[in-house]
Amino acid sequence: MKTIYETVDPGSMDMSVIDKAGSIIRSGGLVAFPTETVYGLGGDALNPESSEKIYRAKGRPSDNPLIVHISDFDSIYDIVRDVSAEAKLLADRYWPGPLTMIFDKKPVVPKETTGGLDTVAVRFPSHPVAQKFIEASGGFVAAPSANLSGRPSPTYGRHVLEDMDGRIDMIIDSGECNIGLESTIVDFTSEVPMILRPGYVNEKMLNSVIGEVAKDPAVFGNMASGGHPKAPGMKYRHYAPKGSMTIVSGKTDNVIEYITNRIKSKRPDERIGVLACSQNVSQYTGADMIFDMGCADNEIEISSRLYDALRECDEKKIDVIYSEEFDTPDLGLAIMNRLIKAAGHNIINV
Ligand code: AMP
Ligand code: MG
């Protein structure tokens, strides 16, 4: 299959590209598109064959449900049985935006889209290109992240091209995704709303609108311990670079000392990469790759660079990766959730 690659400037959208993308979706094809979190791999959410194509293109296990993207709030009533008052409050505050909510589905949503479940995950993204694209596609776009299963999620059009060239009909490139981590997922089918995946909309932000929320213990308990998460996708080894990765946790001086010692004593055949905040990058000369993750106090810079950093480790054929810890106040939980998975739960305290 030849994949069409188009660039769309969010500031002055070429509607002919959006219309072409929409007609591909309506006729059962697949289009990757930008959102404020990561690039999505879109298909018609109400067409079971489109969802099957998404699983095939990604190499994704078919028990891992897709998120249905909408472009106006009211269309949610076409696909879910009920929206609770609390869910409505969250939608009023954080939609459009990086928040996914799970509800009981109506029969119109095929089981192929929900990985066999009777529930459906719904998101209304804020990215202007995503909104126009969903509208042009008929209003219901099923989309997981547009990476091959197991690879880091794409945050640039070129990442999507690396993984999906020849596997899907079209890619819309609108530059860097500004958040760079997947949406927060909140389940409204449990007694108390429960966070299944941490994201930009953090616990404090949810508490300020709906009070206490539960957290999936398998995801939030001891993040290093694994467990059986309620969001099927959280159990897979995601986000992983090919090299072996270690997170080095502790006082900054100790972290720098540990990593620089490893660089000094590296074997001639070993390629070492380091993920560090801007303040520390100059400490790691001698490493084969030093990725500047951004200022330690600029959380959004760090979150938006994480997946690019993991992909660059593969591009530069790094076999051993050390990352500093980025346990920042607001986005830290979401960043560390992905980083810990990328490292296969490999953390050392120094
Ligand atoms: P991705 O689109 O790659 O970010 O993956 C979507 C995430 O949403 C996966 O972790 C899924 O397991 C989760 N998800 C989607 N639908 C549901 C659902 N109905 N119930 C629980 N988790 C879901
Ligand atoms: Mg994904």
mmCIF file with all atom_site columns, N, CA, C and O in Angstrom, residues 107-152:
data_model
loop_
_atom_site.group_PDB
_atom_site.id
_atom_site.type_symbol
_atom_site.label_atom_id
_atom_site.label_alt_id
_atom_site.label_comp_id
_atom_site.label_asym_id
_atom_site.label_entity_id
_atom_site.label_seq_id
_atom_site.pdbx_PDB_ins_code
_atom_site.Cartn_x
_atom_site.Cartn_y
_atom_site.Cartn_z
_atom_site.occupancy
_atom_site.B_iso_or_equiv
_atom_site.pdbx_formal_charge
_atom_site.auth_seq_id
_atom_site.auth_comp_id
_atom_site.auth_asym_id
_atom_site.auth_atom_id
_atom_site.pdbx_PDB_model_num
ATOM 1   N N  . PRO A 1 107 ? -25.162 -0.552 21.532 1.00 0.00 ? 107 PRO A N  1
ATOM 2   C CA . PRO A 1 107 ? -24.845 -1.628 20.574 1.00 0.00 ? 107 PRO A CA 1
ATOM 3   C C  . PRO A 1 107 ? -24.223 -1.128 19.263 1.00 0.00 ? 107 PRO A C  1
ATOM 4   O O  . PRO A 1 107 ? -23.525 -1.886 18.594 1.00 0.00 ? 107 PRO A O  1
ATOM 5   N N  . VAL A 1 108 ? -24.426 0.140  18.927 1.00 0.00 ? 108 VAL A N  1
ATOM 6   C CA . VAL A 1 108 ? -23.888 0.654  17.664 1.00 0.00 ? 108 VAL A CA 1
ATOM 7   C C  . VAL A 1 108 ? -22.348 0.599  17.624 1.00 0.00 ? 108 VAL A C  1
ATOM 8   O O  . VAL A 1 108 ? -21.743 0.527  16.551 1.00 0.00 ? 108 VAL A O  1
ATOM 9   N N  . VAL A 1 109 ? -21.728 0.569  18.815 1.00 0.00 ? 109 VAL A N  1
ATOM 10  C CA . VAL A 1 109 ? -20.253 0.467  18.840 1.00 0.00 ? 109 VAL A CA 1
ATOM 11  C C  . VAL A 1 109 ? -19.882 -1.013 18.775 1.00 0.00 ? 109 VAL A C  1
ATOM 12  O O  . VAL A 1 109 ? -20.214 -1.781 19.672 1.00 0.00 ? 109 VAL A O  1
ATOM 13  N N  . PRO A 1 110 ? -19.199 -1.450 17.713 1.00 0.00 ? 110 PRO A N  1
ATOM 14  C CA . PRO A 1 110 ? -18.914 -2.880 17.578 1.00 0.00 ? 110 PRO A CA 1
ATOM 15  C C  . PRO A 1 110 ? -17.879 -3.367 18.588 1.00 0.00 ? 110 PRO A C  1
ATOM 16  O O  . PRO A 1 110 ? -17.004 -2.607 19.020 1.00 0.00 ? 110 PRO A O  1
ATOM 17  N N  . LYS A 1 111 ? -17.996 -4.652 18.942 1.00 0.00 ? 111 LYS A N  1
ATOM 18  C CA . LYS A 1 111 ? -17.049 -5.262 19.897 1.00 0.00 ? 111 LYS A CA 1
ATOM 19  C C  . LYS A 1 111 ? -15.613 -5.228 19.361 1.00 0.00 ? 111 LYS A C  1
ATOM 20  O O  . LYS A 1 111 ? -14.661 -5.247 20.128 1.00 0.00 ? 111 LYS A O  1
ATOM 21  N N  . GLU A 1 112 ? -15.493 -5.187 18.039 1.00 0.00 ? 112 GLU A N  1
ATOM 22  C CA . GLU A 1 112 ? -14.147 -5.109 17.444 1.00 0.00 ? 112 GLU A CA 1
ATOM 23  C C  . GLU A 1 112 ? -13.436 -3.841 17.903 1.00 0.00 ? 112 GLU A C  1
ATOM 24  O O  . GLU A 1 112 ? -12.222 -3.808 18.065 1.00 0.00 ? 112 GLU A O  1
ATOM 25  N N  . THR A 1 113 ? -14.220 -2.759 18.104 1.00 0.00 ? 113 THR A N  1
ATOM 26  C CA . THR A 1 113 ? -13.623 -1.485 18.532 1.00 0.00 ? 113 THR A CA 1
ATOM 27  C C  . THR A 1 113 ? -13.271 -1.515 20.016 1.00 0.00 ? 113 THR A C  1
ATOM 28  O O  . THR A 1 113 ? -12.302 -0.891 20.444 1.00 0.00 ? 113 THR A O  1
ATOM 29  N N  . THR A 1 114 ? -14.058 -2.253 20.815 1.00 0.00 ? 114 THR A N  1
ATOM 30  C CA . THR A 1 114 ? -13.862 -2.221 22.276 1.00 0.00 ? 114 THR A CA 1
ATOM 31  C C  . THR A 1 114 ? -13.112 -3.451 22.792 1.00 0.00 ? 114 THR A C  1
ATOM 32  O O  . THR A 1 114 ? -13.165 -3.749 23.986 1.00 0.00 ? 114 THR A O  1
ATOM 33  N N  . GLY A 1 115 ? -12.453 -4.165 21.905 1.00 0.00 ? 115 GLY A N  1
ATOM 34  C CA . GLY A 1 115 ? -11.691 -5.333 22.331 1.00 0.00 ? 115 GLY A CA 1
ATOM 35  C C  . GLY A 1 115 ? -12.565 -6.366 23.030 1.00 0.00 ? 115 GLY A C  1
ATOM 36  O O  . GLY A 1 115 ? -12.126 -7.026 23.962 1.00 0.00 ? 115 GLY A O  1
ATOM 37  N N  . GLY A 1 116 ? -13.844 -6.458 22.600 1.00 0.00 ? 116 GLY A N  1
ATOM 38  C CA . GLY A 1 116 ? -14.748 -7.456 23.167 1.00 0.00 ? 116 GLY A CA 1
ATOM 39  C C  . GLY A 1 116 ? -15.498 -6.983 24.407 1.00 0.00 ? 116 GLY A C  1
ATOM 40  O O  . GLY A 1 116 ? -16.350 -7.695 24.925 1.00 0.00 ? 116 GLY A O  1
ATOM 41  N N  . LEU A 1 117 ? -15.197 -5.772 24.901 1.00 0.00 ? 117 LEU A N  1
ATOM 42  C CA . LEU A 1 117 ? -15.842 -5.295 26.141 1.00 0.00 ? 117 LEU A CA 1
ATOM 43  C C  . LEU A 1 117 ? -17.205 -4.653 25.863 1.00 0.00 ? 117 LEU A C  1
ATOM 44  O O  . LEU A 1 117 ? -17.493 -4.234 24.737 1.00 0.00 ? 117 LEU A O  1
ATOM 45  N N  . ASP A 1 118 ? -18.031 -4.549 26.913 1.00 0.00 ? 118 ASP A N  1
ATOM 46  C CA . ASP A 1 118 ? -19.319 -3.850 26.810 1.00 0.00 ? 118 ASP A CA 1
ATOM 47  C C  . ASP A 1 118 ? -19.185 -2.379 27.167 1.00 0.00 ? 118 ASP A C  1
ATOM 48  O O  . ASP A 1 118 ? -20.162 -1.661 27.278 1.00 0.00 ? 118 ASP A O  1
ATOM 49  N N  . THR A 1 119 ? -17.953 -1.959 27.396 1.00 0.00 ? 119 THR A N  1
ATOM 50  C CA . THR A 1 119 ? -17.705 -0.553 27.722 1.00 0.00 ? 119 THR A CA 1
ATOM 51  C C  . THR A 1 119 ? -16.923 0.095  26.587 1.00 0.00 ? 119 THR A C  1
ATOM 52  O O  . THR A 1 119 ? -16.288 -0.599 25.780 1.00 0.00 ? 119 THR A O  1
ATOM 53  N N  . VAL A 1 120 ? -16.996 1.434  26.527 1.00 0.00 ? 120 VAL A N  1
ATOM 54  C CA . VAL A 1 120 ? -16.265 2.140  25.477 1.00 0.00 ? 120 VAL A CA 1
ATOM 55  C C  . VAL A 1 120 ? -15.542 3.352  26.072 1.00 0.00 ? 120 VAL A C  1
ATOM 56  O O  . VAL A 1 120 ? -16.076 4.046  26.933 1.00 0.00 ? 120 VAL A O  1
ATOM 57  N N  . ALA A 1 121 ? -14.320 3.557  25.617 1.00 0.00 ? 121 ALA A N  1
ATOM 58  C CA . ALA A 1 121 ? -13.522 4.711  26.048 1.00 0.00 ? 121 ALA A CA 1
ATOM 59  C C  . ALA A 1 121 ? -13.745 5.845  25.044 1.00 0.00 ? 121 ALA A C  1
ATOM 60  O O  . ALA A 1 121 ? -13.695 5.627  23.840 1.00 0.00 ? 121 ALA A O  1
ATOM 61  N N  . VAL A 1 122 ? -14.026 7.053  25.568 1.00 0.00 ? 122 VAL A N  1
ATOM 62  C CA . VAL A 1 122 ? -14.344 8.188  24.690 1.00 0.00 ? 122 VAL A CA 1
ATOM 63  C C  . VAL A 1 122 ? -13.451 9.383  25.020 1.00 0.00 ? 122 VAL A C  1
ATOM 64  O O  . VAL A 1 122 ? -13.192 9.666  26.192 1.00 0.00 ? 122 VAL A O  1
ATOM 65  N N  . ARG A 1 123 ? -12.982 10.074 23.964 1.00 0.00 ? 123 ARG A N  1
ATOM 66  C CA . ARG A 1 123 ? -12.192 11.297 24.178 1.00 0.00 ? 123 ARG A CA 1
ATOM 67  C C  . ARG A 1 123 ? -12.581 12.345 23.145 1.00 0.00 ? 123 ARG A C  1
ATOM 68  O O  . ARG A 1 123 ? -12.845 12.018 21.979 1.00 0.00 ? 123 ARG A O  1
ATOM 69  N N  . PHE A 1 124 ? -12.567 13.588 23.585 1.00 0.00 ? 124 PHE A N  1
ATOM 70  C CA . PHE A 1 124 ? -12.811 14.738 22.708 1.00 0.00 ? 124 PHE A CA 1
ATOM 71  C C  . PHE A 1 124 ? -11.513 15.549 22.714 1.00 0.00 ? 124 PHE A C  1
ATOM 72  O O  . PHE A 1 124 ? -11.253 16.304 23.648 1.00 0.00 ? 124 PHE A O  1
ATOM 73  N N  . PRO A 1 125 ? -10.660 15.360 21.702 1.00 0.00 ? 125 PRO A N  1
ATOM 74  C CA . PRO A 1 125 ? -9.356  16.027 21.718 1.00 0.00 ? 125 PRO A CA 1
ATOM 75  C C  . PRO A 1 125 ? -9.448  17.520 21.405 1.00 0.00 ? 125 PRO A C  1
ATOM 76  O O  . PRO A 1 125 ? -10.390 17.961 20.743 1.00 0.00 ? 125 PRO A O  1
ATOM 77  N N  . SER A 1 126 ? -8.450  18.286 21.866 1.00 0.00 ? 126 SER A N  1
ATOM 78  C CA . SER A 1 126 ? -8.478  19.739 21.644 1.00 0.00 ? 126 SER A CA 1
ATOM 79  C C  . SER A 1 126 ? -7.704  20.168 20.403 1.00 0.00 ? 126 SER A C  1
ATOM 80  O O  . SER A 1 126 ? -7.828  21.309 19.966 1.00 0.00 ? 126 SER A O  1
ATOM 81  N N  . HIS A 1 127 ? -6.891  19.293 19.831 1.00 0.00 ? 127 HIS A N  1
ATOM 82  C CA . HIS A 1 127 ? -6.076  19.691 18.680 1.00 0.00 ? 127 HIS A CA 1
ATOM 83  C C  . HIS A 1 127 ? -7.005  20.084 17.517 1.00 0.00 ? 127 HIS A C  1
ATOM 84  O O  . HIS A 1 127 ? -7.880  19.300 17.128 1.00 0.00 ? 127 HIS A O  1
ATOM 85  N N  . PRO A 1 128 ? -6.806  21.305 16.956 1.00 0.00 ? 128 PRO A N  1
ATOM 86  C CA . PRO A 1 128 ? -7.739  21.763 15.909 1.00 0.00 ? 128 PRO A CA 1
ATOM 87  C C  . PRO A 1 128 ? -7.773  20.857 14.675 1.00 0.00 ? 128 PRO A C  1
ATOM 88  O O  . PRO A 1 128 ? -8.841  20.666 14.080 1.00 0.00 ? 128 PRO A O  1
ATOM 89  N N  . VAL A 1 129 ? -6.634  20.274 14.314 1.00 0.00 ? 129 VAL A N  1
ATOM 90  C CA . VAL A 1 129 ? -6.610  19.388 13.137 1.00 0.00 ? 129 VAL A CA 1
ATOM 91  C C  . VAL A 1 129 ? -7.380  18.100 13.450 1.00 0.00 ? 129 VAL A C  1
ATOM 92  O O  . VAL A 1 129 ? -8.152  17.600 12.620 1.00 0.00 ? 129 VAL A O  1
ATOM 93  N N  . ALA A 1 130 ? -7.203  17.584 14.679 1.00 0.00 ? 130 ALA A N  1
ATOM 94  C CA . ALA A 1 130 ? -7.946  16.374 15.079 1.00 0.00 ? 130 ALA A CA 1
ATOM 95  C C  . ALA A 1 130 ? -9.440  16.648 15.008 1.00 0.00 ? 130 ALA A C  1
ATOM 96  O O  . ALA A 1 130 ? -10.210 15.838 14.480 1.00 0.00 ? 130 ALA A O  1
ATOM 97  N N  . GLN A 1 131 ? -9.861  17.789 15.518 1.00 0.00 ? 131 GLN A N  1
ATOM 98  C CA . GLN A 1 131 ? -11.306 18.094 15.532 1.00 0.00 ? 131 GLN A CA 1
ATOM 99  C C  . GLN A 1 131 ? -11.893 18.136 14.122 1.00 0.00 ? 131 GLN A C  1
ATOM 100 O O  . GLN A 1 131 ? -12.928 17.528 13.853 1.00 0.00 ? 131 GLN A O  1
ATOM 101 N N  . LYS A 1 132 ? -11.221 18.849 13.215 1.00 0.00 ? 132 LYS A N  1
ATOM 102 C CA . LYS A 1 132 ? -11.739 18.954 11.835 1.00 0.00 ? 132 LYS A CA 1
ATOM 103 C C  . LYS A 1 132 ? -11.734 17.594 11.145 1.00 0.00 ? 132 LYS A C  1
ATOM 104 O O  . LYS A 1 132 ? -12.638 17.255 10.382 1.00 0.00 ? 132 LYS A O  1
ATOM 105 N N  . PHE A 1 133 ? -10.679 16.814 11.426 1.00 0.00 ? 133 PHE A N  1
ATOM 106 C CA . PHE A 1 133 ? -10.558 15.490 10.820 1.00 0.00 ? 133 PHE A CA 1
ATOM 107 C C  . PHE A 1 133 ? -11.683 14.565 11.307 1.00 0.00 ? 133 PHE A C  1
ATOM 108 O O  . PHE A 1 133 ? -12.302 13.848 10.506 1.00 0.00 ? 133 PHE A O  1
ATOM 109 N N  . ILE A 1 134 ? -11.974 14.585 12.592 1.00 0.00 ? 134 ILE A N  1
ATOM 110 C CA . ILE A 1 134 ? -13.034 13.721 13.143 1.00 0.00 ? 134 ILE A CA 1
ATOM 111 C C  . ILE A 1 134 ? -14.387 14.112 12.533 1.00 0.00 ? 134 ILE A C  1
ATOM 112 O O  . ILE A 1 134 ? -15.165 13.247 12.121 1.00 0.00 ? 134 ILE A O  1
ATOM 113 N N  . GLU A 1 135 ? -14.592 15.423 12.445 1.00 0.00 ? 135 GLU A N  1
ATOM 114 C CA . GLU A 1 135 ? -15.834 15.924 11.837 1.00 0.00 ? 135 GLU A CA 1
ATOM 115 C C  . GLU A 1 135 ? -15.972 15.421 10.396 1.00 0.00 ? 135 GLU A C  1
ATOM 116 O O  . GLU A 1 135 ? -17.010 14.891 10.007 1.00 0.00 ? 135 GLU A O  1
ATOM 117 N N  . ALA A 1 136 ? -14.883 15.545 9.635  1.00 0.00 ? 136 ALA A N  1
ATOM 118 C CA . ALA A 1 136 ? -14.911 15.134 8.217  1.00 0.00 ? 136 ALA A CA 1
ATOM 119 C C  . ALA A 1 136 ? -15.062 13.614 8.073  1.00 0.00 ? 136 ALA A C  1
ATOM 120 O O  . ALA A 1 136 ? -15.464 13.118 7.013  1.00 0.00 ? 136 ALA A O  1
ATOM 121 N N  . SER A 1 137 ? -14.732 12.878 9.158  1.00 0.00 ? 137 SER A N  1
ATOM 122 C CA . SER A 1 137 ? -14.761 11.407 9.104  1.00 0.00 ? 137 SER A CA 1
ATOM 123 C C  . SER A 1 137 ? -16.101 10.827 9.501  1.00 0.00 ? 137 SER A C  1
ATOM 124 O O  . SER A 1 137 ? -16.257 9.606  9.551  1.00 0.00 ? 137 SER A O  1
ATOM 125 N N  . GLY A 1 138 ? -17.042 11.674 9.885  1.00 0.00 ? 138 GLY A N  1
ATOM 126 C CA . GLY A 1 138 ? -18.369 11.175 10.280 1.00 0.00 ? 138 GLY A CA 1
ATOM 127 C C  . GLY A 1 138 ? -18.610 11.246 11.786 1.00 0.00 ? 138 GLY A C  1
ATOM 128 O O  . GLY A 1 138 ? -19.672 10.862 12.249 1.00 0.00 ? 138 GLY A O  1
ATOM 129 N N  . GLY A 1 139 ? -17.612 11.708 12.549 1.00 0.00 ? 139 GLY A N  1
ATOM 130 C CA . GLY A 1 139 ? -17.856 12.012 13.959 1.00 0.00 ? 139 GLY A CA 1
ATOM 131 C C  . GLY A 1 139 ? -17.381 11.001 14.989 1.00 0.00 ? 139 GLY A C  1
ATOM 132 O O  . GLY A 1 139 ? -17.325 11.308 16.173 1.00 0.00 ? 139 GLY A O  1
ATOM 133 N N  . PHE A 1 140 ? -16.990 9.778  14.564 1.00 0.00 ? 140 PHE A N  1
ATOM 134 C CA . PHE A 1 140 ? -16.556 8.753  15.532 1.00 0.00 ? 140 PHE A CA 1
ATOM 135 C C  . PHE A 1 140 ? -15.308 8.049  15.004 1.00 0.00 ? 140 PHE A C  1
ATOM 136 O O  . PHE A 1 140 ? -15.404 7.163  14.155 1.00 0.00 ? 140 PHE A O  1
ATOM 137 N N  . VAL A 1 141 ? -14.156 8.463  15.493 1.00 0.00 ? 141 VAL A N  1
ATOM 138 C CA . VAL A 1 141 ? -12.901 7.893  15.005 1.00 0.00 ? 141 VAL A CA 1
ATOM 139 C C  . VAL A 1 141 ? -12.254 7.055  16.111 1.00 0.00 ? 141 VAL A C  1
ATOM 140 O O  . VAL A 1 141 ? -11.916 7.579  17.176 1.00 0.00 ? 141 VAL A O  1
ATOM 141 N N  . ALA A 1 142 ? -12.128 5.745  15.861 1.00 0.00 ? 142 ALA A N  1
ATOM 142 C CA . ALA A 1 142 ? -11.412 4.877  16.798 1.00 0.00 ? 142 ALA A CA 1
ATOM 143 C C  . ALA A 1 142 ? -9.929  5.072  16.552 1.00 0.00 ? 142 ALA A C  1
ATOM 144 O O  . ALA A 1 142 ? -9.485  5.031  15.403 1.00 0.00 ? 142 ALA A O  1
ATOM 145 N N  . ALA A 1 143 ? -9.173  5.311  17.623 1.00 0.00 ? 143 ALA A N  1
ATOM 146 C CA . ALA A 1 143 ? -7.742  5.492  17.412 1.00 0.00 ? 143 ALA A CA 1
ATOM 147 C C  . ALA A 1 143 ? -6.922  5.116  18.624 1.00 0.00 ? 143 ALA A C  1
ATOM 148 O O  . ALA A 1 143 ? -7.106  5.677  19.695 1.00 0.00 ? 143 ALA A O  1
ATOM 149 N N  . PRO A 1 144 ? -6.011  4.179  18.442 1.00 0.00 ? 144 PRO A N  1
ATOM 150 C CA . PRO A 1 144 ? -4.942  3.989  19.422 1.00 0.00 ? 144 PRO A CA 1
ATOM 151 C C  . PRO A 1 144 ? -3.776  4.879  18.988 1.00 0.00 ? 144 PRO A C  1
ATOM 152 O O  . PRO A 1 144 ? -3.887  5.593  17.987 1.00 0.00 ? 144 PRO A O  1
ATOM 153 N N  . SER A 1 145 ? -2.682  4.850  19.735 1.00 0.00 ? 145 SER A N  1
ATOM 154 C CA . SER A 1 145 ? -1.504  5.592  19.296 1.00 0.00 ? 145 SER A CA 1
ATOM 155 C C  . SER A 1 145 ? -0.973  4.981  17.993 1.00 0.00 ? 145 SER A C  1
ATOM 156 O O  . SER A 1 145 ? -1.083  3.771  17.785 1.00 0.00 ? 145 SER A O  1
ATOM 157 N N  . ALA A 1 146 ? -0.406  5.837  17.124 1.00 0.00 ? 146 ALA A N  1
ATOM 158 C CA . ALA A 1 146 ? -0.057  5.412  15.760 1.00 0.00 ? 146 ALA A CA 1
ATOM 159 C C  . ALA A 1 146 ? 1.343   4.798  15.646 1.00 0.00 ? 146 ALA A C  1
ATOM 160 O O  . ALA A 1 146 ? 2.051   5.007  14.663 1.00 0.00 ? 146 ALA A O  1
ATOM 161 N N  . ASN A 1 147 ? 1.734   4.009  16.650 1.00 0.00 ? 147 ASN A N  1
ATOM 162 C CA . ASN A 1 147 ? 3.021   3.304  16.626 1.00 0.00 ? 147 ASN A CA 1
ATOM 163 C C  . ASN A 1 147 ? 2.778   1.814  16.393 1.00 0.00 ? 147 ASN A C  1
ATOM 164 O O  . ASN A 1 147 ? 1.675   1.321  16.627 1.00 0.00 ? 147 ASN A O  1
ATOM 165 N N  . LEU A 1 148 ? 3.824   1.126  15.958 1.00 0.00 ? 148 LEU A N  1
ATOM 166 C CA . LEU A 1 148 ? 3.758   -0.337 15.979 1.00 0.00 ? 148 LEU A CA 1
ATOM 167 C C  . LEU A 1 148 ? 3.690   -0.760 17.447 1.00 0.00 ? 148 LEU A C  1
ATOM 168 O O  . LEU A 1 148 ? 4.313   -0.141 18.305 1.00 0.00 ? 148 LEU A O  1
ATOM 169 N N  . SER A 1 149 ? 2.903   -1.789 17.732 1.00 0.00 ? 149 SER A N  1
ATOM 170 C CA . SER A 1 149 ? 2.726   -2.265 19.089 1.00 0.00 ? 149 SER A CA 1
ATOM 171 C C  . SER A 1 149 ? 4.090   -2.505 19.745 1.00 0.00 ? 149 SER A C  1
ATOM 172 O O  . SER A 1 149 ? 4.973   -3.124 19.146 1.00 0.00 ? 149 SER A O  1
ATOM 173 N N  . GLY A 1 150 ? 4.270   -1.992 20.956 1.00 0.00 ? 150 GLY A N  1
ATOM 174 C CA . GLY A 1 150 ? 5.532   -2.196 21.664 1.00 0.00 ? 150 GLY A CA 1
ATOM 175 C C  . GLY A 1 150 ? 6.549   -1.078 21.483 1.00 0.00 ? 150 GLY A C  1
ATOM 176 O O  . GLY A 1 150 ? 7.491   -0.963 22.250 1.00 0.00 ? 150 GLY A O  1
ATOM 177 N N  . ARG A 1 151 ? 6.358   -0.244 20.453 1.00 0.00 ? 151 ARG A N  1
ATOM 178 C CA . ARG A 1 151 ? 7.295   0.877  20.252 1.00 0.00 ? 151 ARG A CA 1
ATOM 179 C C  . ARG A 1 151 ? 6.771   2.123  20.978 1.00 0.00 ? 151 ARG A C  1
ATOM 180 O O  . ARG A 1 151 ? 5.576   2.222  21.265 1.00 0.00 ? 151 ARG A O  1
ATOM 181 N N  . PRO A 1 152 ? 7.644   3.095  21.225 1.00 0.00 ? 152 PRO A N  1
ATOM 182 C CA . PRO A 1 152 ? 7.155   4.317  21.879 1.00 0.00 ? 152 PRO A CA 1
ATOM 183 C C  . PRO A 1 152 ? 6.098   5.015  21.015 1.00 0.00 ? 152 PRO A C  1
ATOM 184 O O  . PRO A 1 152 ? 6.160   4.970  19.787 1.00 0.00 ? 152 PRO A O  1
#
